[in-house]
Amino acid sequence: MTYGIKRTHLASEITPELDGSQVTLLGWLHEKRDLGGLRFLVIRDRSGLVQAIAAKKEVSRELWDEISSFKRESVLAVKGIAKASPQAPGGAEVRIREVTLISPSEDPPIDVVGKTNADLDTRLDNRIVDLRRTEPQAIFRIQSTVSSAIRSYLRENGFIEIFTPKIIATATEGGASLFSVFYYDRIAYLSQSPQLYKEQLTSAFERVFEIAPAFRAEESDTQRHLSEITMVDAEAAFMDYQDIMSLLDGLVERVVKTVNKENQKELKVLGREEVEVKLPIPRITYDEAVSVLERKGVEHEKDADFGTVQLKALSEELSDFYFITDWPTAARPFYAKPLEGRPERCESFDLMYGWIELASGATRINDGKLLKERMSSQGLNPDSFKTHLKWFNYGMPPHAGFGLGLARLLMVLTGKDNIREVVMFPRDKRRLEP
Ligand code: AMO
């Protein structure tokens, strides 16, 4: 109920079969047109658009005048009669009998109709209005499908959803890129990852996952980095990195299939082809990737993480989804488990799509003594991880897991190359509002 006016139908429910029925729509004035003796109001609600028409001959003088005074994006209740009309989009329209202005709008700051030519910054400054446009609508409806597909897939595989603190006392991914906050009389940090909690929790629940914000004080201003991201984290006892990659095979397949099934309309709006995934997702080792780079004559620093140049070169050979595995231990966080008999490489992976990194993961060290050594060799002070290390004395199972950037996956599915398009309220070095 709104203002005592009850909606009888959504826009998408106005079909030719309703011809002659009385209907009440609630929604936003998307567009209006004046055509001599006819005035068109296009009404938008969560289901889409429908055209309502006032004929000068059929409505009162006051209503006829009032209709032309409504500004776009005002919230209206429209009562009228559904009418089959082959010319109307959807095959039916509403002949207006009564219109109530529920909430007026000023002239919208950006155009909601069709393809706006406003630049991304202007759109983000006016995000709430921008989100009413069909493209962002499509993107965030796909996001909702993705998060729900991930939840059901992981739950079906025995994972329980957890929620861990985001205000924390120590870094998890090494000292760099932490945001500090005033926490009463001391300094605390915003969590970069639920890494340590999820690892600890495998000793209580075996399989856990979380979809939650993570904070990274990124110096680099790129199309794929933000300061606040939504991270999908999972961790499982009695699995290793190969098991986790197989789990991700299934997860990616589930997400892609669900989006292709449930979001055909949205993919069409975005002009995006269905993404395909062939299982198993290919796995190549870091050393194999290095050979590819050498063959292509692309330089790279020994045992270092790959930069954009290297990843772009690799993606020419490995399009779509692939894993790069067995990374140099020195280039990964302290908790990644070194390979048996080859400690300079570790049981770790990145899930890639083209040259974009979507996720990373590893088998973790579950021996407290070794973990301490690895902390020290990475320049971290084991004392500041006391509360984490403690649990390694109480039956810590072998475990492995992954962290996946939700927005990165959404970039792939929607075909957007700037992460800011696929995050409702992006945060970066320059942007803290809206
Ligand atoms: P990592 O630091 O590689 O791993 O992060 C995992 C994934 O999160 C995404 N990501 C980002 N996306 C946008 N902007 C950023 N600033 C940003 N930083 C990271 C990427 C990346 O692959 N604890 C480990 C995961 C694990 O081992 O379980 C971790 O956080 O898609």
mmCIF file with all atom_site columns, N, CA and C in Angstrom, residues 46 110 120 123-124 126-149 151 226 228-230 259 262-263 265-267 269-270 406-411 413-416 418-427 434:
data_model
loop_
_atom_site.group_PDB
_atom_site.id
_atom_site.type_symbol
_atom_site.label_atom_id
_atom_site.label_alt_id
_atom_site.label_comp_id
_atom_site.label_asym_id
_atom_site.label_entity_id
_atom_site.label_seq_id
_atom_site.pdbx_PDB_ins_code
_atom_site.Cartn_x
_atom_site.Cartn_y
_atom_site.Cartn_z
_atom_site.occupancy
_atom_site.B_iso_or_equiv
_atom_site.pdbx_formal_charge
_atom_site.auth_seq_id
_atom_site.auth_comp_id
_atom_site.auth_asym_id
_atom_site.auth_atom_id
_atom_site.pdbx_PDB_model_num
ATOM 1   N N  . ARG A 1 46  ? 10.064 -2.127  -10.788 1.00 0.00 ? 46  ARG A N  1
ATOM 2   C CA . ARG A 1 46  ? 11.158 -3.102  -10.724 1.00 0.00 ? 46  ARG A CA 1
ATOM 3   C C  . ARG A 1 46  ? 11.089 -4.153  -11.819 1.00 0.00 ? 46  ARG A C  1
ATOM 4   N N  . ILE A 1 110 ? 21.090 13.328  -14.346 1.00 0.00 ? 110 ILE A N  1
ATOM 5   C CA . ILE A 1 110 ? 21.575 12.659  -15.561 1.00 0.00 ? 110 ILE A CA 1
ATOM 6   C C  . ILE A 1 110 ? 20.384 11.983  -16.215 1.00 0.00 ? 110 ILE A C  1
ATOM 7   N N  . LEU A 1 120 ? 31.663 8.539   -16.610 1.00 0.00 ? 120 LEU A N  1
ATOM 8   C CA . LEU A 1 120 ? 31.522 7.660   -15.452 1.00 0.00 ? 120 LEU A CA 1
ATOM 9   C C  . LEU A 1 120 ? 31.544 8.441   -14.135 1.00 0.00 ? 120 LEU A C  1
ATOM 10  N N  . ARG A 1 123 ? 28.280 10.030  -13.576 1.00 0.00 ? 123 ARG A N  1
ATOM 11  C CA . ARG A 1 123 ? 27.292 8.986   -13.247 1.00 0.00 ? 123 ARG A CA 1
ATOM 12  C C  . ARG A 1 123 ? 27.462 8.524   -11.799 1.00 0.00 ? 123 ARG A C  1
ATOM 13  N N  . LEU A 1 124 ? 28.716 8.353   -11.377 1.00 0.00 ? 124 LEU A N  1
ATOM 14  C CA . LEU A 1 124 ? 28.948 7.888   -10.003 1.00 0.00 ? 124 LEU A CA 1
ATOM 15  C C  . LEU A 1 124 ? 28.565 8.967   -8.990  1.00 0.00 ? 124 LEU A C  1
ATOM 16  N N  . ASN A 1 126 ? 26.151 10.806  -9.245  1.00 0.00 ? 126 ASN A N  1
ATOM 17  C CA . ASN A 1 126 ? 24.684 10.770  -9.192  1.00 0.00 ? 126 ASN A CA 1
ATOM 18  C C  . ASN A 1 126 ? 24.198 9.323   -9.201  1.00 0.00 ? 126 ASN A C  1
ATOM 19  N N  . ARG A 1 127 ? 24.894 8.470   -8.452  1.00 0.00 ? 127 ARG A N  1
ATOM 20  C CA . ARG A 1 127 ? 24.736 7.026   -8.597  1.00 0.00 ? 127 ARG A CA 1
ATOM 21  C C  . ARG A 1 127 ? 23.299 6.548   -8.391  1.00 0.00 ? 127 ARG A C  1
ATOM 22  N N  . ILE A 1 128 ? 22.597 7.130   -7.400  1.00 0.00 ? 128 ILE A N  1
ATOM 23  C CA . ILE A 1 128 ? 21.251 6.597   -7.136  1.00 0.00 ? 128 ILE A CA 1
ATOM 24  C C  . ILE A 1 128 ? 20.339 6.786   -8.341  1.00 0.00 ? 128 ILE A C  1
ATOM 25  N N  . VAL A 1 129 ? 20.521 7.896   -9.044  1.00 0.00 ? 129 VAL A N  1
ATOM 26  C CA . VAL A 1 129 ? 19.722 8.089   -10.259 1.00 0.00 ? 129 VAL A CA 1
ATOM 27  C C  . VAL A 1 129 ? 20.305 7.225   -11.384 1.00 0.00 ? 129 VAL A C  1
ATOM 28  N N  . ASP A 1 130 ? 21.626 7.154   -11.464 1.00 0.00 ? 130 ASP A N  1
ATOM 29  C CA . ASP A 1 130 ? 22.280 6.321   -12.487 1.00 0.00 ? 130 ASP A CA 1
ATOM 30  C C  . ASP A 1 130 ? 21.827 4.863   -12.398 1.00 0.00 ? 130 ASP A C  1
ATOM 31  N N  . LEU A 1 131 ? 21.632 4.390   -11.162 1.00 0.00 ? 131 LEU A N  1
ATOM 32  C CA . LEU A 1 131 ? 21.254 2.978   -10.962 1.00 0.00 ? 131 LEU A CA 1
ATOM 33  C C  . LEU A 1 131 ? 19.852 2.669   -11.493 1.00 0.00 ? 131 LEU A C  1
ATOM 34  N N  . ARG A 1 132 ? 19.103 3.709   -11.857 1.00 0.00 ? 132 ARG A N  1
ATOM 35  C CA . ARG A 1 132 ? 17.770 3.460   -12.429 1.00 0.00 ? 132 ARG A CA 1
ATOM 36  C C  . ARG A 1 132 ? 17.863 3.177   -13.924 1.00 0.00 ? 132 ARG A C  1
ATOM 37  N N  . ARG A 1 133 ? 19.039 3.402   -14.515 1.00 0.00 ? 133 ARG A N  1
ATOM 38  C CA . ARG A 1 133 ? 19.218 3.138   -15.939 1.00 0.00 ? 133 ARG A CA 1
ATOM 39  C C  . ARG A 1 133 ? 19.283 1.640   -16.202 1.00 0.00 ? 133 ARG A C  1
ATOM 40  N N  . THR A 1 134 ? 18.936 1.266   -17.430 1.00 0.00 ? 134 THR A N  1
ATOM 41  C CA . THR A 1 134 ? 18.854 -0.181  -17.700 1.00 0.00 ? 134 THR A CA 1
ATOM 42  C C  . THR A 1 134 ? 20.195 -0.906  -17.569 1.00 0.00 ? 134 THR A C  1
ATOM 43  N N  . GLU A 1 135 ? 21.311 -0.252  -17.964 1.00 0.00 ? 135 GLU A N  1
ATOM 44  C CA . GLU A 1 135 ? 22.611 -0.958  -17.887 1.00 0.00 ? 135 GLU A CA 1
ATOM 45  C C  . GLU A 1 135 ? 23.017 -1.289  -16.451 1.00 0.00 ? 135 GLU A C  1
ATOM 46  N N  . PRO A 1 136 ? 23.099 -0.285  -15.569 1.00 0.00 ? 136 PRO A N  1
ATOM 47  C CA . PRO A 1 136 ? 23.427 -0.634  -14.172 1.00 0.00 ? 136 PRO A CA 1
ATOM 48  C C  . PRO A 1 136 ? 22.400 -1.585  -13.557 1.00 0.00 ? 136 PRO A C  1
ATOM 49  N N  . GLN A 1 137 ? 21.146 -1.424  -13.927 1.00 0.00 ? 137 GLN A N  1
ATOM 50  C CA . GLN A 1 137 ? 20.117 -2.364  -13.443 1.00 0.00 ? 137 GLN A CA 1
ATOM 51  C C  . GLN A 1 137 ? 20.509 -3.788  -13.823 1.00 0.00 ? 137 GLN A C  1
ATOM 52  N N  . ALA A 1 138 ? 20.926 -3.961  -15.080 1.00 0.00 ? 138 ALA A N  1
ATOM 53  C CA . ALA A 1 138 ? 21.289 -5.296  -15.566 1.00 0.00 ? 138 ALA A CA 1
ATOM 54  C C  . ALA A 1 138 ? 22.507 -5.810  -14.790 1.00 0.00 ? 138 ALA A C  1
ATOM 55  N N  . ILE A 1 139 ? 23.502 -4.947  -14.603 1.00 0.00 ? 139 ILE A N  1
ATOM 56  C CA . ILE A 1 139 ? 24.732 -5.366  -13.909 1.00 0.00 ? 139 ILE A CA 1
ATOM 57  C C  . ILE A 1 139 ? 24.419 -5.852  -12.497 1.00 0.00 ? 139 ILE A C  1
ATOM 58  N N  . PHE A 1 140 ? 23.616 -5.083  -11.765 1.00 0.00 ? 140 PHE A N  1
ATOM 59  C CA . PHE A 1 140 ? 23.420 -5.452  -10.354 1.00 0.00 ? 140 PHE A CA 1
ATOM 60  C C  . PHE A 1 140 ? 22.380 -6.556  -10.181 1.00 0.00 ? 140 PHE A C  1
ATOM 61  N N  . ARG A 1 141 ? 21.545 -6.771  -11.182 1.00 0.00 ? 141 ARG A N  1
ATOM 62  C CA . ARG A 1 141 ? 20.684 -7.954  -11.137 1.00 0.00 ? 141 ARG A CA 1
ATOM 63  C C  . ARG A 1 141 ? 21.539 -9.200  -11.374 1.00 0.00 ? 141 ARG A C  1
ATOM 64  N N  . ILE A 1 142 ? 22.518 -9.080  -12.264 1.00 0.00 ? 142 ILE A N  1
ATOM 65  C CA . ILE A 1 142 ? 23.436 -10.208 -12.477 1.00 0.00 ? 142 ILE A CA 1
ATOM 66  C C  . ILE A 1 142 ? 24.236 -10.461 -11.192 1.00 0.00 ? 142 ILE A C  1
ATOM 67  N N  . GLN A 1 143 ? 24.661 -9.389  -10.542 1.00 0.00 ? 143 GLN A N  1
ATOM 68  C CA . GLN A 1 143 ? 25.415 -9.565  -9.288  1.00 0.00 ? 143 GLN A CA 1
ATOM 69  C C  . GLN A 1 143 ? 24.608 -10.360 -8.263  1.00 0.00 ? 143 GLN A C  1
ATOM 70  N N  . SER A 1 144 ? 23.321 -10.050 -8.192  1.00 0.00 ? 144 SER A N  1
ATOM 71  C CA . SER A 1 144 ? 22.468 -10.748 -7.229  1.00 0.00 ? 144 SER A CA 1
ATOM 72  C C  . SER A 1 144 ? 22.379 -12.240 -7.577  1.00 0.00 ? 144 SER A C  1
ATOM 73  N N  . THR A 1 145 ? 22.294 -12.549 -8.873  1.00 0.00 ? 145 THR A N  1
ATOM 74  C CA . THR A 1 145 ? 22.302 -13.959 -9.293  1.00 0.00 ? 145 THR A CA 1
ATOM 75  C C  . THR A 1 145 ? 23.617 -14.616 -8.875  1.00 0.00 ? 145 THR A C  1
ATOM 76  N N  . VAL A 1 146 ? 24.727 -13.893 -9.107  1.00 0.00 ? 146 VAL A N  1
ATOM 77  C CA . VAL A 1 146 ? 26.050 -14.455 -8.826  1.00 0.00 ? 146 VAL A CA 1
ATOM 78  C C  . VAL A 1 146 ? 26.203 -14.764 -7.337  1.00 0.00 ? 146 VAL A C  1
ATOM 79  N N  . SER A 1 147 ? 25.861 -13.799 -6.470  1.00 0.00 ? 147 SER A N  1
ATOM 80  C CA . SER A 1 147 ? 26.082 -14.038 -5.042  1.00 0.00 ? 147 SER A CA 1
ATOM 81  C C  . SER A 1 147 ? 25.181 -15.167 -4.557  1.00 0.00 ? 147 SER A C  1
ATOM 82  N N  . SER A 1 148 ? 23.985 -15.234 -5.109  1.00 0.00 ? 148 SER A N  1
ATOM 83  C CA . SER A 1 148 ? 23.099 -16.302 -4.636  1.00 0.00 ? 148 SER A CA 1
ATOM 84  C C  . SER A 1 148 ? 23.552 -17.665 -5.176  1.00 0.00 ? 148 SER A C  1
ATOM 85  N N  . ALA A 1 149 ? 24.084 -17.702 -6.408  1.00 0.00 ? 149 ALA A N  1
ATOM 86  C CA . ALA A 1 149 ? 24.604 -18.977 -6.949  1.00 0.00 ? 149 ALA A CA 1
ATOM 87  C C  . ALA A 1 149 ? 25.817 -19.442 -6.136  1.00 0.00 ? 149 ALA A C  1
ATOM 88  N N  . ARG A 1 151 ? 26.468 -18.727 -2.978  1.00 0.00 ? 151 ARG A N  1
ATOM 89  C CA . ARG A 1 151 ? 25.987 -19.217 -1.671  1.00 0.00 ? 151 ARG A CA 1
ATOM 90  C C  . ARG A 1 151 ? 25.425 -20.619 -1.795  1.00 0.00 ? 151 ARG A C  1
ATOM 91  N N  . LEU A 1 226 ? 40.129 -1.330  -6.231  1.00 0.00 ? 226 LEU A N  1
ATOM 92  C CA . LEU A 1 226 ? 39.380 -0.397  -5.395  1.00 0.00 ? 226 LEU A CA 1
ATOM 93  C C  . LEU A 1 226 ? 39.891 -0.522  -3.966  1.00 0.00 ? 226 LEU A C  1
ATOM 94  N N  . GLU A 1 228 ? 37.794 -0.578  -1.318  1.00 0.00 ? 228 GLU A N  1
ATOM 95  C CA . GLU A 1 228 ? 36.857 -1.445  -0.589  1.00 0.00 ? 228 GLU A CA 1
ATOM 96  C C  . GLU A 1 228 ? 36.275 -2.423  -1.595  1.00 0.00 ? 228 GLU A C  1
ATOM 97  N N  . ILE A 1 229 ? 36.411 -3.703  -1.301  1.00 0.00 ? 229 ILE A N  1
ATOM 98  C CA . ILE A 1 229 ? 35.901 -4.702  -2.242  1.00 0.00 ? 229 ILE A CA 1
ATOM 99  C C  . ILE A 1 229 ? 35.022 -5.697  -1.501  1.00 0.00 ? 229 ILE A C  1
ATOM 100 N N  . THR A 1 230 ? 34.216 -6.408  -2.269  1.00 0.00 ? 230 THR A N  1
ATOM 101 C CA . THR A 1 230 ? 33.480 -7.518  -1.678  1.00 0.00 ? 230 THR A CA 1
ATOM 102 C C  . THR A 1 230 ? 34.228 -8.782  -2.049  1.00 0.00 ? 230 THR A C  1
ATOM 103 N N  . VAL A 1 259 ? 23.803 -17.594 -14.417 1.00 0.00 ? 259 VAL A N  1
ATOM 104 C CA . VAL A 1 259 ? 23.628 -16.282 -15.059 1.00 0.00 ? 259 VAL A CA 1
ATOM 105 C C  . VAL A 1 259 ? 23.061 -16.476 -16.475 1.00 0.00 ? 259 VAL A C  1
ATOM 106 N N  . GLU A 1 262 ? 19.356 -17.363 -15.935 1.00 0.00 ? 262 GLU A N  1
ATOM 107 C CA . GLU A 1 262 ? 18.425 -16.406 -15.301 1.00 0.00 ? 262 GLU A CA 1
ATOM 108 C C  . GLU A 1 262 ? 18.542 -14.981 -15.803 1.00 0.00 ? 262 GLU A C  1
ATOM 109 N N  . ASN A 1 263 ? 19.614 -14.656 -16.521 1.00 0.00 ? 263 ASN A N  1
ATOM 110 C CA . ASN A 1 263 ? 19.837 -13.250 -16.851 1.00 0.00 ? 263 ASN A CA 1
ATOM 111 C C  . ASN A 1 263 ? 19.960 -12.977 -18.348 1.00 0.00 ? 263 ASN A C  1
ATOM 112 N N  . LYS A 1 265 ? 17.866 -11.552 -20.279 1.00 0.00 ? 265 LYS A N  1
ATOM 113 C CA . LYS A 1 265 ? 17.412 -10.191 -20.562 1.00 0.00 ? 265 LYS A CA 1
ATOM 114 C C  . LYS A 1 265 ? 18.533 -9.182  -20.262 1.00 0.00 ? 265 LYS A C  1
ATOM 115 N N  . GLU A 1 266 ? 19.181 -9.392  -19.121 1.00 0.00 ? 266 GLU A N  1
ATOM 116 C CA . GLU A 1 266 ? 20.245 -8.465  -18.692 1.00 0.00 ? 266 GLU A CA 1
ATOM 117 C C  . GLU A 1 266 ? 21.460 -8.554  -19.618 1.00 0.00 ? 266 GLU A C  1
ATOM 118 N N  . LEU A 1 267 ? 21.815 -9.783  -20.036 1.00 0.00 ? 267 LEU A N  1
ATOM 119 C CA . LEU A 1 267 ? 22.970 -9.933  -20.934 1.00 0.00 ? 267 LEU A CA 1
ATOM 120 C C  . LEU A 1 267 ? 22.683 -9.211  -22.250 1.00 0.00 ? 267 LEU A C  1
ATOM 121 N N  . VAL A 1 269 ? 20.706 -6.555  -22.646 1.00 0.00 ? 269 VAL A N  1
ATOM 122 C CA . VAL A 1 269 ? 20.838 -5.111  -22.392 1.00 0.00 ? 269 VAL A CA 1
ATOM 123 C C  . VAL A 1 269 ? 22.309 -4.697  -22.474 1.00 0.00 ? 269 VAL A C  1
ATOM 124 N N  . LEU A 1 270 ? 23.188 -5.556  -21.935 1.00 0.00 ? 270 LEU A N  1
ATOM 125 C CA . LEU A 1 270 ? 24.616 -5.228  -21.894 1.00 0.00 ? 270 LEU A CA 1
ATOM 126 C C  . LEU A 1 270 ? 25.327 -5.553  -23.205 1.00 0.00 ? 270 LEU A C  1
ATOM 127 N N  . LEU A 1 406 ? 34.591 -10.426 -5.908  1.00 0.00 ? 406 LEU A N  1
ATOM 128 C CA . LEU A 1 406 ? 33.266 -10.514 -6.544  1.00 0.00 ? 406 LEU A CA 1
ATOM 129 C C  . LEU A 1 406 ? 33.174 -9.585  -7.760  1.00 0.00 ? 406 LEU A C  1
ATOM 130 N N  . ALA A 1 407 ? 33.706 -8.368  -7.608  1.00 0.00 ? 407 ALA A N  1
ATOM 131 C CA . ALA A 1 407 ? 33.594 -7.398  -8.702  1.00 0.00 ? 407 ALA A CA 1
ATOM 132 C C  . ALA A 1 407 ? 34.402 -7.827  -9.924  1.00 0.00 ? 407 ALA A C  1
ATOM 133 N N  . ARG A 1 408 ? 35.548 -8.459  -9.678  1.00 0.00 ? 408 ARG A N  1
ATOM 134 C CA . ARG A 1 408 ? 36.361 -8.926  -10.810 1.00 0.00 ? 408 ARG A CA 1
ATOM 135 C C  . ARG A 1 408 ? 35.579 -9.959  -11.623 1.00 0.00 ? 408 ARG A C  1
ATOM 136 N N  . LEU A 1 409 ? 34.897 -10.853 -10.911 1.00 0.00 ? 409 LEU A N  1
ATOM 137 C CA . LEU A 1 409 ? 34.101 -11.868 -11.607 1.00 0.00 ? 409 LEU A CA 1
ATOM 138 C C  . LEU A 1 409 ? 32.959 -11.199 -12.383 1.00 0.00 ? 409 LEU A C  1
ATOM 139 N N  . LEU A 1 410 ? 32.381 -10.195 -11.762 1.00 0.00 ? 410 LEU A N  1
ATOM 140 C CA . LEU A 1 410 ? 31.277 -9.487  -12.399 1.00 0.00 ? 410 LEU A CA 1
ATOM 141 C C  . LEU A 1 410 ? 31.746 -8.729  -13.648 1.00 0.00 ? 410 LEU A C  1
ATOM 142 N N  . MET A 1 411 ? 32.982 -8.231  -13.614 1.00 0.00 ? 411 MET A N  1
ATOM 143 C CA . MET A 1 411 ? 33.543 -7.568  -14.802 1.00 0.00 ? 411 MET A CA 1
ATOM 144 C C  . MET A 1 411 ? 33.558 -8.546  -15.975 1.00 0.00 ? 411 MET A C  1
ATOM 145 N N  . LEU A 1 413 ? 31.704 -11.299 -16.361 1.00 0.00 ? 413 LEU A N  1
ATOM 146 C CA . LEU A 1 413 ? 30.365 -11.717 -16.781 1.00 0.00 ? 413 LEU A CA 1
ATOM 147 C C  . LEU A 1 413 ? 29.633 -10.613 -17.547 1.00 0.00 ? 413 LEU A C  1
ATOM 148 N N  . THR A 1 414 ? 29.907 -9.354  -17.188 1.00 0.00 ? 414 THR A N  1
ATOM 149 C CA . THR A 1 414 ? 29.177 -8.255  -17.823 1.00 0.00 ? 414 THR A CA 1
ATOM 150 C C  . THR A 1 414 ? 29.963 -7.611  -18.960 1.00 0.00 ? 414 THR A C  1
ATOM 151 N N  . GLY A 1 415 ? 31.242 -7.994  -19.080 1.00 0.00 ? 415 GLY A N  1
ATOM 152 C CA . GLY A 1 415 ? 32.063 -7.425  -20.150 1.00 0.00 ? 415 GLY A CA 1
ATOM 153 C C  . GLY A 1 415 ? 32.502 -5.993  -19.889 1.00 0.00 ? 415 GLY A C  1
ATOM 154 N N  . LYS A 1 416 ? 32.501 -5.580  -18.627 1.00 0.00 ? 416 LYS A N  1
ATOM 155 C CA . LYS A 1 416 ? 32.922 -4.208  -18.294 1.00 0.00 ? 416 LYS A CA 1
ATOM 156 C C  . LYS A 1 416 ? 34.411 -4.194  -17.981 1.00 0.00 ? 416 LYS A C  1
ATOM 157 N N  . ASN A 1 418 ? 36.008 -1.509  -16.520 1.00 0.00 ? 418 ASN A N  1
ATOM 158 C CA . ASN A 1 418 ? 36.323 -0.686  -15.350 1.00 0.00 ? 418 ASN A CA 1
ATOM 159 C C  . ASN A 1 418 ? 35.523 -1.200  -14.156 1.00 0.00 ? 418 ASN A C  1
ATOM 160 N N  . ILE A 1 419 ? 36.230 -1.566  -13.109 1.00 0.00 ? 419 ILE A N  1
ATOM 161 C CA . ILE A 1 419 ? 35.599 -2.159  -11.918 1.00 0.00 ? 419 ILE A CA 1
ATOM 162 C C  . ILE A 1 419 ? 34.546 -1.220  -11.308 1.00 0.00 ? 419 ILE A C  1
ATOM 163 N N  . ARG A 1 420 ? 34.715 0.096   -11.530 1.00 0.00 ? 420 ARG A N  1
ATOM 164 C CA . ARG A 1 420 ? 33.780 1.072   -10.953 1.00 0.00 ? 420 ARG A CA 1
ATOM 165 C C  . ARG A 1 420 ? 32.370 0.942   -11.532 1.00 0.00 ? 420 ARG A C  1
ATOM 166 N N  . GLU A 1 421 ? 32.276 0.348   -12.724 1.00 0.00 ? 421 GLU A N  1
ATOM 167 C CA . GLU A 1 421 ? 30.960 0.129   -13.336 1.00 0.00 ? 421 GLU A CA 1
ATOM 168 C C  . GLU A 1 421 ? 30.167 -0.937  -12.587 1.00 0.00 ? 421 GLU A C  1
ATOM 169 N N  . VAL A 1 422 ? 30.893 -1.886  -11.975 1.00 0.00 ? 422 VAL A N  1
ATOM 170 C CA . VAL A 1 422 ? 30.217 -3.053  -11.405 1.00 0.00 ? 422 VAL A CA 1
ATOM 171 C C  . VAL A 1 422 ? 30.189 -3.033  -9.877  1.00 0.00 ? 422 VAL A C  1
ATOM 172 N N  . VAL A 1 423 ? 30.539 -1.893  -9.293  1.00 0.00 ? 423 VAL A N  1
ATOM 173 C CA . VAL A 1 423 ? 30.436 -1.727  -7.844  1.00 0.00 ? 423 VAL A CA 1
ATOM 174 C C  . VAL A 1 423 ? 29.495 -0.556  -7.616  1.00 0.00 ? 423 VAL A C  1
ATOM 175 N N  . MET A 1 424 ? 28.495 -0.741  -6.768  1.00 0.00 ? 424 MET A N  1
ATOM 176 C CA . MET A 1 424 ? 27.474 0.307   -6.653  1.00 0.00 ? 424 MET A CA 1
ATOM 177 C C  . MET A 1 424 ? 28.056 1.631   -6.194  1.00 0.00 ? 424 MET A C  1
ATOM 178 N N  . PHE A 1 425 ? 28.861 1.566   -5.129  1.00 0.00 ? 425 PHE A N  1
ATOM 179 C CA . PHE A 1 425 ? 29.437 2.795   -4.578  1.00 0.00 ? 425 PHE A CA 1
ATOM 180 C C  . PHE A 1 425 ? 30.944 2.609   -4.430  1.00 0.00 ? 425 PHE A C  1
ATOM 181 N N  . PRO A 1 426 ? 31.674 2.712   -5.553  1.00 0.00 ? 426 PRO A N  1
ATOM 182 C CA . PRO A 1 426 ? 33.108 2.416   -5.497  1.00 0.00 ? 426 PRO A CA 1
ATOM 183 C C  . PRO A 1 426 ? 33.881 3.383   -4.614  1.00 0.00 ? 426 PRO A C  1
ATOM 184 N N  . ARG A 1 427 ? 34.895 2.828   -3.961  1.00 0.00 ? 427 ARG A N  1
ATOM 185 C CA . ARG A 1 427 ? 35.814 3.605   -3.128  1.00 0.00 ? 427 ARG A CA 1
ATOM 186 C C  . ARG A 1 427 ? 37.205 3.486   -3.719  1.00 0.00 ? 427 ARG A C  1
ATOM 187 N N  . PRO A 1 434 ? 29.514 9.165   -3.442  1.00 0.00 ? 434 PRO A N  1
ATOM 188 C CA . PRO A 1 434 ? 28.454 8.953   -2.458  1.00 0.00 ? 434 PRO A CA 1
ATOM 189 C C  . PRO A 1 434 ? 28.604 7.560   -1.851  1.00 0.00 ? 434 PRO A C  1
#
